[in-house]
PDB file of C-alpha atoms and ligand atoms in Angstrom:
ATOM      1  CA  MET A  25      69.595  99.261 118.489  1.00  0.00           C
ATOM      2  CA  SER A  26      69.678  99.687 114.689  1.00  0.00           C
ATOM      3  CA  THR A  27      72.582  98.379 112.622  1.00  0.00           C
ATOM      4  CA  SER A  28      73.490 101.906 111.504  1.00  0.00           C
ATOM      5  CA  ALA A  29      73.520 103.114 115.121  1.00  0.00           C
ATOM      6  CA  ARG A  30      75.769 100.214 116.051  1.00  0.00           C
ATOM      7  CA  GLY A  31      77.948 100.964 113.055  1.00  0.00           C
ATOM      8  CA  GLY A  32      78.301 104.527 114.305  1.00  0.00           C
ATOM      9  CA  ILE A  33      79.294 103.465 117.777  1.00  0.00           C
ATOM     10  CA  PHE A  34      81.669 100.752 116.604  1.00  0.00           C
ATOM     11  CA  GLY A  35      82.985 102.988 113.854  1.00  0.00           C
ATOM     12  CA  ALA A  36      83.923 105.549 116.505  1.00  0.00           C
ATOM     13  CA  LEU A  37      85.537 102.826 118.610  1.00  0.00           C
ATOM     14  CA  GLY A  38      87.359 101.667 115.491  1.00  0.00           C
ATOM     15  CA  SER A  39      88.725 105.160 114.869  1.00  0.00           C
ATOM     16  CA  LEU A  40      90.086 105.252 118.409  1.00  0.00           C
ATOM     17  CA  PHE A  41      91.533 101.773 117.912  1.00  0.00           C
ATOM     18  CA  ARG A  42      93.234 102.769 114.646  1.00  0.00           C
ATOM     19  CA  GLU A  43      94.777 105.810 116.297  1.00  0.00           C
ATOM     20  CA  LYS A  44      96.342 103.512 118.885  1.00  0.00           C
ATOM     21  CA  GLN A  45      97.916 101.222 116.284  1.00  0.00           C
ATOM     22  CA  SER A  46     101.642 101.382 116.542  1.00  0.00           C
ATOM     23  CA  PHE A  47     103.009  98.323 114.743  1.00  0.00           C
ATOM     24  CA  VAL A  48     104.697  99.427 111.509  1.00  0.00           C
ATOM     25  CA  VAL A  49     104.484  96.839 108.745  1.00  0.00           C
ATOM     26  CA  ARG A  50     107.684  96.770 106.729  1.00  0.00           C
ATOM     27  CA  LEU A  51     107.862  95.496 103.186  1.00  0.00           C
ATOM     28  CA  PRO A  52     107.549  91.824 102.372  1.00  0.00           C
ATOM     29  CA  TYR A  53     110.872  90.027 102.110  1.00  0.00           C
ATOM     30  CA  ALA A  54     112.719  92.462 104.373  1.00  0.00           C
ATOM     31  CA  ASN A  55     115.060  90.701 106.751  1.00  0.00           C
ATOM     32  CA  GLU A  56     114.127  90.380 110.408  1.00  0.00           C
ATOM     33  CA  GLY A  57     116.014  93.079 112.306  1.00  0.00           C
ATOM     34  CA  GLU A  58     116.871  94.958 109.094  1.00  0.00           C
ATOM     35  CA  SER A  59     118.037  98.502 109.922  1.00  0.00           C
ATOM     36  CA  PHE A  60     116.871  99.964 106.578  1.00  0.00           C
ATOM     37  CA  GLU A  61     119.823 102.364 106.615  1.00  0.00           C
ATOM     38  CA  VAL A  62     120.314 101.713 102.892  1.00  0.00           C
ATOM     39  CA  CYS A  63     116.750 102.860 102.202  1.00  0.00           C
ATOM     40  CA  LYS A  64     117.528 106.371 103.446  1.00  0.00           C
ATOM     41  CA  MET A  65     119.864 106.885 100.468  1.00  0.00           C
ATOM     42  CA  CYS A  66     117.710 105.072  97.910  1.00  0.00           C
ATOM     43  CA  GLU A  67     115.362 106.534  95.299  1.00  0.00           C
ATOM     44  CA  ALA A  68     112.820 104.000  96.578  1.00  0.00           C
ATOM     45  CA  PRO A  69     111.652 102.359  93.345  1.00  0.00           C
ATOM     46  CA  CYS A  70     109.695  99.983  95.570  1.00  0.00           C
ATOM     47  CA  VAL A  71     107.089 102.728  96.029  1.00  0.00           C
ATOM     48  CA  SER A  72     106.107 103.155  92.369  1.00  0.00           C
ATOM     49  CA  SER A  73     106.556  99.466  91.560  1.00  0.00           C
ATOM     50  CA  CYS A  74     103.864  98.254  93.940  1.00  0.00           C
ATOM     51  CA  GLU A  75     100.817  97.055  91.981  1.00  0.00           C
ATOM     52  CA  GLU A  76      98.519  97.763  94.929  1.00  0.00           C
ATOM     53  CA  LYS A  77     100.031 101.207  95.615  1.00  0.00           C
ATOM     54  CA  ILE A  78     100.403 100.501  99.323  1.00  0.00           C
ATOM     55  CA  VAL A  79     104.118 101.237  99.769  1.00  0.00           C
ATOM     56  CA  ARG A  80     104.759 104.573 101.496  1.00  0.00           C
ATOM     57  CA  LEU A  81     107.832 106.228 102.965  1.00  0.00           C
ATOM     58  CA  ASP A  82     107.956 107.320 106.580  1.00  0.00           C
ATOM     59  CA  GLY A  83     109.676 110.486 107.805  1.00  0.00           C
ATOM     60  CA  ALA A  84     113.065 108.763 107.688  1.00  0.00           C
ATOM     61  CA  LYS A  85     112.504 107.617 104.066  1.00  0.00           C
ATOM     62  CA  ILE A  86     112.010 104.025 105.148  1.00  0.00           C
ATOM     63  CA  PRO A  87     109.251 102.192 103.276  1.00  0.00           C
ATOM     64  CA  PHE A  88     106.271 100.632 105.002  1.00  0.00           C
ATOM     65  CA  LEU A  89     102.954  99.112 103.965  1.00  0.00           C
ATOM     66  CA  ASP A  90      99.770 101.142 104.314  1.00  0.00           C
ATOM     67  CA  PHE A  91      96.782  98.794 104.589  1.00  0.00           C
ATOM     68  CA  SER A  92      94.199 101.573 104.882  1.00  0.00           C
ATOM     69  CA  SER A  93      92.765 100.933 101.405  1.00  0.00           C
ATOM     70  CA  THR A  94      93.821  97.421 100.385  1.00  0.00           C
ATOM     71  CA  GLY A  95      96.441  94.709 100.988  1.00  0.00           C
ATOM     72  CA  CYS A  96      99.579  93.157  99.541  1.00  0.00           C
ATOM     73  CA  SER A  97      99.004  90.765  96.626  1.00  0.00           C
ATOM     74  CA  ASP A  98     102.524  89.324  96.895  1.00  0.00           C
ATOM     75  CA  CYS A  99     103.197  90.429  93.320  1.00  0.00           C
ATOM     76  CA  LYS A 100     106.915  90.699  94.220  1.00  0.00           C
ATOM     77  CA  GLN A 101     107.334  93.908  92.184  1.00  0.00           C
ATOM     78  CA  CYS A 102     108.960  95.609  95.176  1.00  0.00           C
ATOM     79  CA  LEU A 103     111.345  92.682  95.499  1.00  0.00           C
ATOM     80  CA  GLU A 104     112.302  92.987  91.816  1.00  0.00           C
ATOM     81  CA  ALA A 105     112.743  96.766  92.120  1.00  0.00           C
ATOM     82  CA  CYS A 106     114.996  96.599  95.173  1.00  0.00           C
ATOM     83  CA  VAL A 107     118.422  96.523  93.540  1.00  0.00           C
ATOM     84  CA  PRO A 108     120.211  97.335  96.847  1.00  0.00           C
ATOM     85  CA  ASN A 109     118.935  93.939  97.993  1.00  0.00           C
ATOM     86  CA  VAL A 110     117.317  95.044 101.217  1.00  0.00           C
ATOM     87  CA  LEU A 111     114.416  92.846 100.111  1.00  0.00           C
ATOM     88  CA  ARG A 112     115.433  89.233  99.530  1.00  0.00           C
ATOM     89  CA  ASP A 113     113.331  86.314  98.457  1.00  0.00           C
ATOM     90  CA  GLU A 114     114.500  84.087 101.258  1.00  0.00           C
ATOM     91  CA  LYS A 115     112.143  84.953 104.057  1.00  0.00           C
ATOM     92  CA  ARG A 116     108.583  84.511 105.124  1.00  0.00           C
ATOM     93  CA  PHE A 117     106.215  86.922 103.489  1.00  0.00           C
ATOM     94  CA  ILE A 118     105.263  89.801 105.804  1.00  0.00           C
ATOM     95  CA  SER A 119     106.492  90.140 109.354  1.00  0.00           C
ATOM     96  CA  GLY A 120     103.450  90.356 111.605  1.00  0.00           C
ATOM     97  CA  HIS A 121      99.872  89.147 111.430  1.00  0.00           C
ATOM     98  CA  ALA A 122      96.372  90.543 111.782  1.00  0.00           C
ATOM     99  CA  LYS A 123      94.391  90.561 115.006  1.00  0.00           C
ATOM    100  CA  ILE A 124      90.754  91.432 115.781  1.00  0.00           C
ATOM    101  CA  ALA A 125      90.023  93.747 118.715  1.00  0.00           C
ATOM    102  CA  MET A 126      86.945  92.233 120.319  1.00  0.00           C
ATOM    103  CA  SER A 127      85.939  95.561 121.869  1.00  0.00           C
ATOM    104  CA  SER A 128      85.561  97.155 118.410  1.00  0.00           C
ATOM    105  CA  CYS A 129      84.306  94.158 116.420  1.00  0.00           C
ATOM    106  CA  MET A 130      80.561  94.271 115.710  1.00  0.00           C
ATOM    107  CA  SER A 131      80.334  90.484 115.509  1.00  0.00           C
ATOM    108  CA  HIS A 132      81.661  90.214 119.050  1.00  0.00           C
ATOM    109  CA  HIS A 133      78.664  92.351 120.037  1.00  0.00           C
ATOM    110  CA  GLN A 134      75.980  90.199 118.414  1.00  0.00           C
ATOM    111  CA  THR A 135      75.744  92.091 115.114  1.00  0.00           C
ATOM    112  CA  VAL A 136      76.072  89.861 112.058  1.00  0.00           C
ATOM    113  CA  CYS A 137      79.098  90.854 109.986  1.00  0.00           C
ATOM    114  CA  PHE A 138      81.289  88.704 107.737  1.00  0.00           C
ATOM    115  CA  SER A 139      83.104  91.550 105.967  1.00  0.00           C
ATOM    116  CA  CYS A 140      86.585  90.327 106.888  1.00  0.00           C
ATOM    117  CA  LYS A 141      86.013  86.688 105.984  1.00  0.00           C
ATOM    118  CA  GLU A 142      85.651  86.948 102.201  1.00  0.00           C
ATOM    119  CA  PRO A 143      88.960  88.661 101.372  1.00  0.00           C
ATOM    120  CA  CYS A 144      90.922  86.191 103.482  1.00  0.00           C
ATOM    121  CA  LEU A 145      92.102  83.649 100.935  1.00  0.00           C
ATOM    122  CA  GLU A 146      94.023  81.801 103.646  1.00  0.00           C
ATOM    123  CA  ASP A 147      90.823  81.039 105.565  1.00  0.00           C
ATOM    124  CA  ALA A 148      92.597  82.372 108.633  1.00  0.00           C
ATOM    125  CA  ILE A 149      89.482  84.047 110.085  1.00  0.00           C
ATOM    126  CA  VAL A 150      87.206  81.601 111.848  1.00  0.00           C
ATOM    127  CA  PHE A 151      83.769  82.291 113.311  1.00  0.00           C
ATOM    128  CA  SER A 152      81.996  80.507 116.100  1.00  0.00           C
ATOM    129  CA  GLY A 153      78.712  79.943 114.273  1.00  0.00           C
ATOM    130  CA  MET A 154      77.554  83.404 113.172  1.00  0.00           C
ATOM    131  CA  PHE A 155      79.663  85.421 115.589  1.00  0.00           C
ATOM    132  CA  ASN A 156      82.924  85.999 117.442  1.00  0.00           C
ATOM    133  CA  PRO A 157      85.616  85.772 114.734  1.00  0.00           C
ATOM    134  CA  ILE A 158      89.240  85.219 115.615  1.00  0.00           C
ATOM    135  CA  ILE A 159      92.320  85.198 113.377  1.00  0.00           C
ATOM    136  CA  LEU A 160      94.530  82.138 113.428  1.00  0.00           C
ATOM    137  CA  GLY A 161      98.043  83.547 113.653  1.00  0.00           C
ATOM    138  CA  GLU A 162      99.583  80.398 112.206  1.00  0.00           C
ATOM    139  CA  LYS A 163      97.505  80.738 109.015  1.00  0.00           C
ATOM    140  CA  CYS A 164      97.605  84.519 108.617  1.00  0.00           C
ATOM    141  CA  THR A 165     100.166  85.727 106.074  1.00  0.00           C
ATOM    142  CA  GLY A 166      99.801  89.382 107.102  1.00  0.00           C
ATOM    143  CA  CYS A 167      98.549  90.331 103.631  1.00  0.00           C
ATOM    144  CA  GLY A 168      96.310  92.999 105.163  1.00  0.00           C
ATOM    145  CA  TYR A 169      93.270  92.600 102.900  1.00  0.00           C
ATOM    146  CA  CYS A 170      90.937  92.152 105.874  1.00  0.00           C
ATOM    147  CA  ILE A 171      91.870  95.481 107.464  1.00  0.00           C
ATOM    148  CA  SER A 172      90.243  98.111 105.231  1.00  0.00           C
ATOM    149  CA  VAL A 173      87.017  96.114 104.744  1.00  0.00           C
ATOM    150  CA  CYS A 174      86.170  96.052 108.464  1.00  0.00           C
ATOM    151  CA  PRO A 175      83.359  98.605 108.957  1.00  0.00           C
ATOM    152  CA  SER A 176      84.397  99.277 112.541  1.00  0.00           C
ATOM    153  CA  GLY A 177      88.162  99.321 112.048  1.00  0.00           C
ATOM    154  CA  ALA A 178      88.589  96.446 114.464  1.00  0.00           C
ATOM    155  CA  ILE A 179      91.520  94.720 112.751  1.00  0.00           C
ATOM    156  CA  GLU A 180      95.133  95.729 113.236  1.00  0.00           C
ATOM    157  CA  MET A 181      98.522  94.270 112.477  1.00  0.00           C
ATOM    158  CA  VAL A 182     100.592  93.008 115.391  1.00  0.00           C
ATOM    159  CA  ALA A 183     104.066  91.519 115.690  1.00  0.00           C
TER     160      ALA A 183
HETATM  161  S1  SF4 B  16     114.021  99.749  96.854  1.00  0.00           S
HETATM  162 FE1  SF4 B  16     114.885  98.527  98.536  1.00  0.00          FE
HETATM  163  S2  SF4 B  16     116.585  99.795  99.349  1.00  0.00           S
HETATM  164 FE2  SF4 B  16     115.275 101.136  98.102  1.00  0.00          FE
HETATM  165  S3  SF4 B  16     113.817 102.053  99.583  1.00  0.00           S
HETATM  166 FE3  SF4 B  16     112.828 100.229  98.703  1.00  0.00          FE
HETATM  167  S4  SF4 B  16     113.310  98.564 100.153  1.00  0.00           S
HETATM  168 FE4  SF4 B  16     114.752 100.252 100.578  1.00  0.00          FE
HETATM  169  S1  SF4 B  17     104.651  92.342  96.874  1.00  0.00           S
HETATM  170 FE1  SF4 B  17     103.622  93.613  95.361  1.00  0.00          FE
HETATM  171  S2  SF4 B  17     101.684  94.252  96.320  1.00  0.00           S
HETATM  172 FE2  SF4 B  17     103.066  93.558  97.940  1.00  0.00          FE
HETATM  173  S3  SF4 B  17     104.107  95.407  98.670  1.00  0.00           S
HETATM  174 FE3  SF4 B  17     105.442  94.430  97.152  1.00  0.00          FE
HETATM  175  S4  SF4 B  17     104.917  95.454  95.267  1.00  0.00           S
HETATM  176 FE4  SF4 B  17     103.237  95.852  96.688  1.00  0.00          FE
HETATM  177  S1  SF4 B  18      95.928  89.626 107.020  1.00  0.00           S
HETATM  178 FE1  SF4 B  18      95.403  88.398 105.185  1.00  0.00          FE
HETATM  179  S2  SF4 B  18      95.732  86.243 105.798  1.00  0.00           S
HETATM  180 FE2  SF4 B  18      95.675  87.493 107.690  1.00  0.00          FE
HETATM  181  S3  SF4 B  18      93.520  87.360 108.382  1.00  0.00           S
HETATM  182 FE3  SF4 B  18      93.712  89.232 107.125  1.00  0.00          FE
HETATM  183  S4  SF4 B  18      93.126  88.604 105.011  1.00  0.00           S
HETATM  184 FE4  SF4 B  18      93.570  86.720 106.204  1.00  0.00          FE
END
């Protein structure tokens, strides 16, 4: 099977996988269990402050991170912009970490692909030789840079 044919098949699987994703990634430095009630009445300066332009508002006006084009650089601009203090520099970075779905990952089906490895500055993605990458949850910061570069959409954020 050609690489492009595999890409088509895995790309389709990836689309299905993305549609199933349900974990919402809240902003870095939000408290665990935060209700975000304050956000509903806020002008949300965190959205325009983000240097990567990944902060969006959901239907309830609560901000979340959209990793569909890039990741969070930890620039802390959202933290600086959040005067109501919903974001506080006292917590771990992002709640959640990335995970590879083996069923969608090309490398788990004997097609060489290292697309996710390069953007991971934490070296949290480890391969077994040329294939079968996994993400080490204890090293992953949840920055999200590996997600949009995966040609088959096999990486999602999980709690
Ligand atoms: S600036 Fe802070 S309070 Fe306002 S929407 Fe963003 S996270 Fe919520
Ligand atoms: S830390 Fe910076 S890049 Fe990350 S979400 Fe906040 S503003 Fe955006
Ligand atoms: S989310 Fe960031 S730290 Fe985690 S595996 Fe992806 S690139 Fe690496």
